[in-house]
PDB file of C-alpha atoms in Angstrom:
ATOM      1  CA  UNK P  38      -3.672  17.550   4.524  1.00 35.00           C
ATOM      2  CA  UNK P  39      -6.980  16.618   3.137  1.00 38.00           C
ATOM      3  CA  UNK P  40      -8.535  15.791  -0.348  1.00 44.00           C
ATOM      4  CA  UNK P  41     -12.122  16.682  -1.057  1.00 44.00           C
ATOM      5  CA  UNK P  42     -14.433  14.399  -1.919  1.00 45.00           C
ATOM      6  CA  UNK P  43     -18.141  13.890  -3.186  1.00 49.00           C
ATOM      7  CA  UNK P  44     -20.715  15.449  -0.646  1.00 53.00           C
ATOM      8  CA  UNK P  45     -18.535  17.187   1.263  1.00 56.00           C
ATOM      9  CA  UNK P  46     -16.385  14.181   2.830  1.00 58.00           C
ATOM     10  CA  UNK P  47     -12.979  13.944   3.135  1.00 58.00           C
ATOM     11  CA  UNK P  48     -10.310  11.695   2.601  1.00 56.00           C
ATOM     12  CA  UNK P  49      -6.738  11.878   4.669  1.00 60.00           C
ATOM     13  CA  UNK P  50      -3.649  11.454   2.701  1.00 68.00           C
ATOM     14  CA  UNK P  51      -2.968   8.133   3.225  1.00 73.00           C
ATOM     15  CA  UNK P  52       0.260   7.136   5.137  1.00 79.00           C
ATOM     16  CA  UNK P  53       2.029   3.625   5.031  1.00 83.00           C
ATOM     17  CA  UNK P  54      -0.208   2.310   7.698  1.00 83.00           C
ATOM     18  CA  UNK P  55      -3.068   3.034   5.800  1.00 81.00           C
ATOM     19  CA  UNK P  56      -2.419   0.985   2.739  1.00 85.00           C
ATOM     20  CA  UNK P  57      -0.775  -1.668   4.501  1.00 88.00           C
ATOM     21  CA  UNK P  58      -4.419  -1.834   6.501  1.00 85.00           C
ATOM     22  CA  UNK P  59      -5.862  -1.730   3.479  1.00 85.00           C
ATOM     23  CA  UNK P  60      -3.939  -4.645   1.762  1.00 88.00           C
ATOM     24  CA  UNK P  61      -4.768  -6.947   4.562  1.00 88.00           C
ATOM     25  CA  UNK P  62      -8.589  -6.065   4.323  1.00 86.00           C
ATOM     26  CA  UNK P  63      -8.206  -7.417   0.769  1.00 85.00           C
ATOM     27  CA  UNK P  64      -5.988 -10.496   0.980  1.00 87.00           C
ATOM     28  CA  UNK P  65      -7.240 -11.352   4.688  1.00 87.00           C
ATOM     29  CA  UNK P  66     -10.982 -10.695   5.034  1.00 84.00           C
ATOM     30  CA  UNK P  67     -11.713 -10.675   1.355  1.00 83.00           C
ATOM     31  CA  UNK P  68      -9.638 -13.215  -0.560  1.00 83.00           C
ATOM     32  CA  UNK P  69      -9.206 -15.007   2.965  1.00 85.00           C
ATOM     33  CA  UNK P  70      -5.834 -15.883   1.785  1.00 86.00           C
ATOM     34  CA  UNK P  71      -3.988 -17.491   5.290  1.00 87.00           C
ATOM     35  CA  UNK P  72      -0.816 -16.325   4.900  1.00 92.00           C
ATOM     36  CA  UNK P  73      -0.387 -12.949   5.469  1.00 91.00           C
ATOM     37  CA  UNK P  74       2.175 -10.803   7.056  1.00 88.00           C
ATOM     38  CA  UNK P  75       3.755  -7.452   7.309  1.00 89.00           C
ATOM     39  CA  UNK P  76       6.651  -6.828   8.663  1.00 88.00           C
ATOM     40  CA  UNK P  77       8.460  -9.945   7.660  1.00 85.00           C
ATOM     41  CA  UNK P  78      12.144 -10.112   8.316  1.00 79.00           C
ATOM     42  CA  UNK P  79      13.460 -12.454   5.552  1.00 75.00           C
ATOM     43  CA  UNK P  80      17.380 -12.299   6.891  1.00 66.00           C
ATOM     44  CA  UNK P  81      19.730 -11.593   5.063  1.00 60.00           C
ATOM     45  CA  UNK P  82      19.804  -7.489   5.495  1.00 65.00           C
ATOM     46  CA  UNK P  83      16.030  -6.653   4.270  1.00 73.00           C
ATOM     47  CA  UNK P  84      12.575  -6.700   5.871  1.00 82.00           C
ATOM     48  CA  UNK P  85       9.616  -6.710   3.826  1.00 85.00           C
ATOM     49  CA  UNK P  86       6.590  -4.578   4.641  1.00 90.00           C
ATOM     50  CA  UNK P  87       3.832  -7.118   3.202  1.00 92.00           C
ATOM     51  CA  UNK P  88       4.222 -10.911   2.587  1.00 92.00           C
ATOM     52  CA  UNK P  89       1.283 -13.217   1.423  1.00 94.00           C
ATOM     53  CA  UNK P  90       1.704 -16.752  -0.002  1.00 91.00           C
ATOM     54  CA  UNK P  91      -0.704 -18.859  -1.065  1.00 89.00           C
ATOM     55  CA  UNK P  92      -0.250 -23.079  -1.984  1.00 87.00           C
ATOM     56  CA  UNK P  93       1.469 -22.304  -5.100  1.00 89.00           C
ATOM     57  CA  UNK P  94       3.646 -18.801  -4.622  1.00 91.00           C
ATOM     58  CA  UNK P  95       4.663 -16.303  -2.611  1.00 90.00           C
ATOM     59  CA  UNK P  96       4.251 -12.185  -3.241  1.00 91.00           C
ATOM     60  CA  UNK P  97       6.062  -9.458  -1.452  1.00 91.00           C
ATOM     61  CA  UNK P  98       4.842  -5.857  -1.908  1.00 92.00           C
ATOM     62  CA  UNK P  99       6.870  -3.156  -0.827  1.00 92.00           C
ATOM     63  CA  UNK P 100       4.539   0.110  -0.022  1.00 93.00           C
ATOM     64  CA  UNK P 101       5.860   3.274  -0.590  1.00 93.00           C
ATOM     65  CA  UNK P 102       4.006   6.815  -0.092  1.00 92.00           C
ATOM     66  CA  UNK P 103       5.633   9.359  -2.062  1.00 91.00           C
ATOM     67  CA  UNK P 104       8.081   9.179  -5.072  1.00 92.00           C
ATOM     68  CA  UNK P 105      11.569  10.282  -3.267  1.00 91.00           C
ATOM     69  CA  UNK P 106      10.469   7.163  -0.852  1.00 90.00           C
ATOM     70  CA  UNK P 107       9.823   4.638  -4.095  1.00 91.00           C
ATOM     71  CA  UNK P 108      13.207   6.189  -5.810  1.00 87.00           C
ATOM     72  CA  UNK P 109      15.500   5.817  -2.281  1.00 86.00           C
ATOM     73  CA  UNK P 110      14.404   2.372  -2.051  1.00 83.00           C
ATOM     74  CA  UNK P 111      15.532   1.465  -5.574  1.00 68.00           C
ATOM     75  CA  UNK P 112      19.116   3.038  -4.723  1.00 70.00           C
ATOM     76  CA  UNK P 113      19.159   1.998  -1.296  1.00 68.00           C
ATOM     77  CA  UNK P 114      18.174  -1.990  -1.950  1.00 66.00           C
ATOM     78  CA  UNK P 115      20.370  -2.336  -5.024  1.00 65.00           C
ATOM     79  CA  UNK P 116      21.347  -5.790  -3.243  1.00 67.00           C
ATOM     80  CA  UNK P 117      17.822  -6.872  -3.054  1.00 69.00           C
ATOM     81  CA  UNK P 118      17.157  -6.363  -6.247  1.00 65.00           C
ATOM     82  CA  UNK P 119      20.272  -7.966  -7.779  1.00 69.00           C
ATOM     83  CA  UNK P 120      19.341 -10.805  -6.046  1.00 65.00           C
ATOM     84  CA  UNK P 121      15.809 -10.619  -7.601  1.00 61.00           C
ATOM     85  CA  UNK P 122      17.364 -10.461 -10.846  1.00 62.00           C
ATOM     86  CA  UNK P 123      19.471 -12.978 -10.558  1.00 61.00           C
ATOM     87  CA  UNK P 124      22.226 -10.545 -11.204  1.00 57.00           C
ATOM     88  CA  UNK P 125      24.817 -11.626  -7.720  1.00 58.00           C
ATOM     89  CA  UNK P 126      26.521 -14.674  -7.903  1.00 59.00           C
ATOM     90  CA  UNK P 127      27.963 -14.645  -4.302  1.00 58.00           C
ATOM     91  CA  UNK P 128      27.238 -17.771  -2.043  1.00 58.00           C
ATOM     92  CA  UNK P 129      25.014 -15.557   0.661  1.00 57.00           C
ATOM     93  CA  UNK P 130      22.661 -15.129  -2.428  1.00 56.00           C
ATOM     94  CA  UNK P 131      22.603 -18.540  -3.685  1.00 54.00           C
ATOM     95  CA  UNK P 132      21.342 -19.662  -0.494  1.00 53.00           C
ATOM     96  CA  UNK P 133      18.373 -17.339   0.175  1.00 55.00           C
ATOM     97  CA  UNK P 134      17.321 -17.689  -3.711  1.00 57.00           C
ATOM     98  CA  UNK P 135      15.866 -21.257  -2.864  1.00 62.00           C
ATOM     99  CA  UNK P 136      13.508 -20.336   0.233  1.00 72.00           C
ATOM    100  CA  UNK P 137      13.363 -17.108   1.010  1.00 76.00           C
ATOM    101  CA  UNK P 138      12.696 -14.835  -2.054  1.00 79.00           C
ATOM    102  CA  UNK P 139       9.572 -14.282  -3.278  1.00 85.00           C
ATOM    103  CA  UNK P 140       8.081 -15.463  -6.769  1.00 87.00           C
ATOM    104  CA  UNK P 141       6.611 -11.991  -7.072  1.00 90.00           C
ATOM    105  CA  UNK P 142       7.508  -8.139  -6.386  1.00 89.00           C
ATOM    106  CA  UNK P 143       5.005  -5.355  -6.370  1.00 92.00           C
ATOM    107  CA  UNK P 144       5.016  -1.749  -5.173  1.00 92.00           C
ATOM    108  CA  UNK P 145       2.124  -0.385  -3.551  1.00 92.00           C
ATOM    109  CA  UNK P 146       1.273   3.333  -4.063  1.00 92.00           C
ATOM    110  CA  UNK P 147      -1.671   5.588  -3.281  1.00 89.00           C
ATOM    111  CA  UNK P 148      -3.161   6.742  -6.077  1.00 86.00           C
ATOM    112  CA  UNK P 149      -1.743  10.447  -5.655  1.00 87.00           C
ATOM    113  CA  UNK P 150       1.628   9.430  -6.933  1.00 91.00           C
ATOM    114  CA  UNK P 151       0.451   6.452  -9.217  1.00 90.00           C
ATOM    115  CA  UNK P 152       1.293   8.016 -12.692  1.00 91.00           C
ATOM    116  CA  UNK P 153       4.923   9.058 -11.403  1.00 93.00           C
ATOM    117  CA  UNK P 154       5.167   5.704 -10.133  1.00 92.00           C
ATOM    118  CA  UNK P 155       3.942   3.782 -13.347  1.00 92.00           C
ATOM    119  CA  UNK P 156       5.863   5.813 -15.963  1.00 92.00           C
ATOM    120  CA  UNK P 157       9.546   5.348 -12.997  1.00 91.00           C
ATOM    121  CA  UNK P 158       8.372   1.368 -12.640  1.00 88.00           C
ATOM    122  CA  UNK P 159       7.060   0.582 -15.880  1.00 87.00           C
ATOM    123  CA  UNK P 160      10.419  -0.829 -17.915  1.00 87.00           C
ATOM    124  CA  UNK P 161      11.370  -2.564 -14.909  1.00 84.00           C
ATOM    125  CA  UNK P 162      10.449  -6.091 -13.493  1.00 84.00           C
ATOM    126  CA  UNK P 163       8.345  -5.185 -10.459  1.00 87.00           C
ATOM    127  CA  UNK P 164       4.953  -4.745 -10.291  1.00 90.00           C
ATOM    128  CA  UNK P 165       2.769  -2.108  -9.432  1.00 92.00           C
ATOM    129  CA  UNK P 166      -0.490  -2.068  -7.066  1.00 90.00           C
ATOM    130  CA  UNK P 167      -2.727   1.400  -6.782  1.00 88.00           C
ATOM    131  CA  UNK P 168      -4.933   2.529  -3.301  1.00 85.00           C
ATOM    132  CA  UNK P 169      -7.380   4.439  -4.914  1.00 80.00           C
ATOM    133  CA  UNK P 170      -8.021   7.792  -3.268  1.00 71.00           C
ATOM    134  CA  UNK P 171     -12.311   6.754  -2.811  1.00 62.00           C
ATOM    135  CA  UNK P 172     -10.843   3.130  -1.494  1.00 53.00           C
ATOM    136  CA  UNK P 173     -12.732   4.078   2.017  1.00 51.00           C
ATOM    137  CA  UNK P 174     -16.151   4.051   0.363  1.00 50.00           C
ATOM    138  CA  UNK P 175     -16.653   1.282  -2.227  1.00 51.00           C
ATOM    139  CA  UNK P 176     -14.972  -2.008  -3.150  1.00 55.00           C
ATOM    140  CA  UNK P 177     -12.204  -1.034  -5.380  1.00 57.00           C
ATOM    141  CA  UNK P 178      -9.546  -1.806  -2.853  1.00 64.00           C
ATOM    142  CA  UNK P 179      -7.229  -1.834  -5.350  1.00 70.00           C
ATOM    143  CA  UNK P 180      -6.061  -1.649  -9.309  1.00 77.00           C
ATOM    144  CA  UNK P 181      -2.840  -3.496 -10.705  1.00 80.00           C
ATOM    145  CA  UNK P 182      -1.590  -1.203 -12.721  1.00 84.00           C
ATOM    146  CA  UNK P 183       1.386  -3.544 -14.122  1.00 86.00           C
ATOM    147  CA  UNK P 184       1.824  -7.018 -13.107  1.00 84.00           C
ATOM    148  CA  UNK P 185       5.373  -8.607 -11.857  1.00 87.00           C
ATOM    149  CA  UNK P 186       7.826 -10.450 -13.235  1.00 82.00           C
ATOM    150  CA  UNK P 187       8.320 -14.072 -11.731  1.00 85.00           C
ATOM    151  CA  UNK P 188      11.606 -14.132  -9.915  1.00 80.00           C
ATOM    152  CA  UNK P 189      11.794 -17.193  -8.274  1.00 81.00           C
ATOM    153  CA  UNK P 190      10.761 -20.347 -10.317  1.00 83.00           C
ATOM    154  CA  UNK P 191      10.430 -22.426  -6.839  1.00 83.00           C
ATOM    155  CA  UNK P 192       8.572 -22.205  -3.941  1.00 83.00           C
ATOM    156  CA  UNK P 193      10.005 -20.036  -1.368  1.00 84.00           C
ATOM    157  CA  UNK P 194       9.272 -22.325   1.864  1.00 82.00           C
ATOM    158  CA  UNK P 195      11.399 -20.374   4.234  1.00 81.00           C
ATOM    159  CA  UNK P 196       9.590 -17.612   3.377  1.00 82.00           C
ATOM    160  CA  UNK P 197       6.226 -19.096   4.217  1.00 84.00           C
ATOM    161  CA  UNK P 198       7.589 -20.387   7.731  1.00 84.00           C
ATOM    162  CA  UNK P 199       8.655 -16.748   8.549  1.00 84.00           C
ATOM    163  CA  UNK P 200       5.268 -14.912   7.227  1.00 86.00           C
ATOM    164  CA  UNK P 201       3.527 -17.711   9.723  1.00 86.00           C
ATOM    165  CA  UNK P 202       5.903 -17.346  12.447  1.00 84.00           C
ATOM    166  CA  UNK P 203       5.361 -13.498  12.169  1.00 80.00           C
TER     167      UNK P 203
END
């Protein structure tokens, strides 16, 4: 599966790896933000795919690479995000809300499903980040297409300790 581009090069359809790679470039090499992980397991039944945290907050950004993906993980991590939204009341929740969630939620989508993804996401509280399709051969690694929420007024320190211990 290939997509044409300019002067005869081509593009693969990018796959989970590929915008998680490409999300480290940006926050790694080019913001040369320290705290970076993917793969993160928070506890507490979820994992996050991408972590960074800088002095002052943290960010998690799940990356999904086609729509059925993005709309199972809504249904599937119900929990999550009623704990995001402050919506659980249940002592299990009340503990991980001080350390380990994040002050910020995105979804990450290539650029092929972006306008199914913005017009799902955009009443809701997460964010959304876009890999553009020509992201291989200039420097727009990526475009926020609508920013998140803040869901956790503190910072998440627990959640720093695991990105760094990852």
């Amino acid at each position: 599966m290939y997509l044409e581009y300019k002067k005869g090069c081509k593009l693969i359809q990018p796959k989970a790896e590929h915008l998680k790679y490409w999300l480290f470039y940006y926050y790694r090499i080019k913001r040369q933000f320290h705290y970076c992980a993917s793969e993160v397991g928070i506890g507490w039944r979820w994992q996050a795919d991408f972590i960074v945290c800088t002095d002052k907050d943290a960010t998690e950004i799940e990356i999904k690479v086609s729509m059925s993906d993005l709309k199972n993980d809504v249904i599937h991590k119900q929990q999550k995000f009623e704990c995001l939204n402050n919506i659980r009341e249940d002592k299990d929740f009340i503990i991980y809300k001080k350390d380990r969630i994040p002050n910020y939620f995105y979804y990450c989508v290539p650029e092929k499903i972006a306008i199914k993804a913005y017009e799902y996401l955009k009443d809701s509280p997460y964010g959304l980040i876009i890999i553009p399709n020509h992201h291989y051969y200039d420097n727009d690694f990526f475009w926020i297409k609508k920013s998140s929420d803040k869901f956790n007024k503190e910072y998440p320190t627990k959640l720093k300790d695991l990105v760094v211990a990852r």
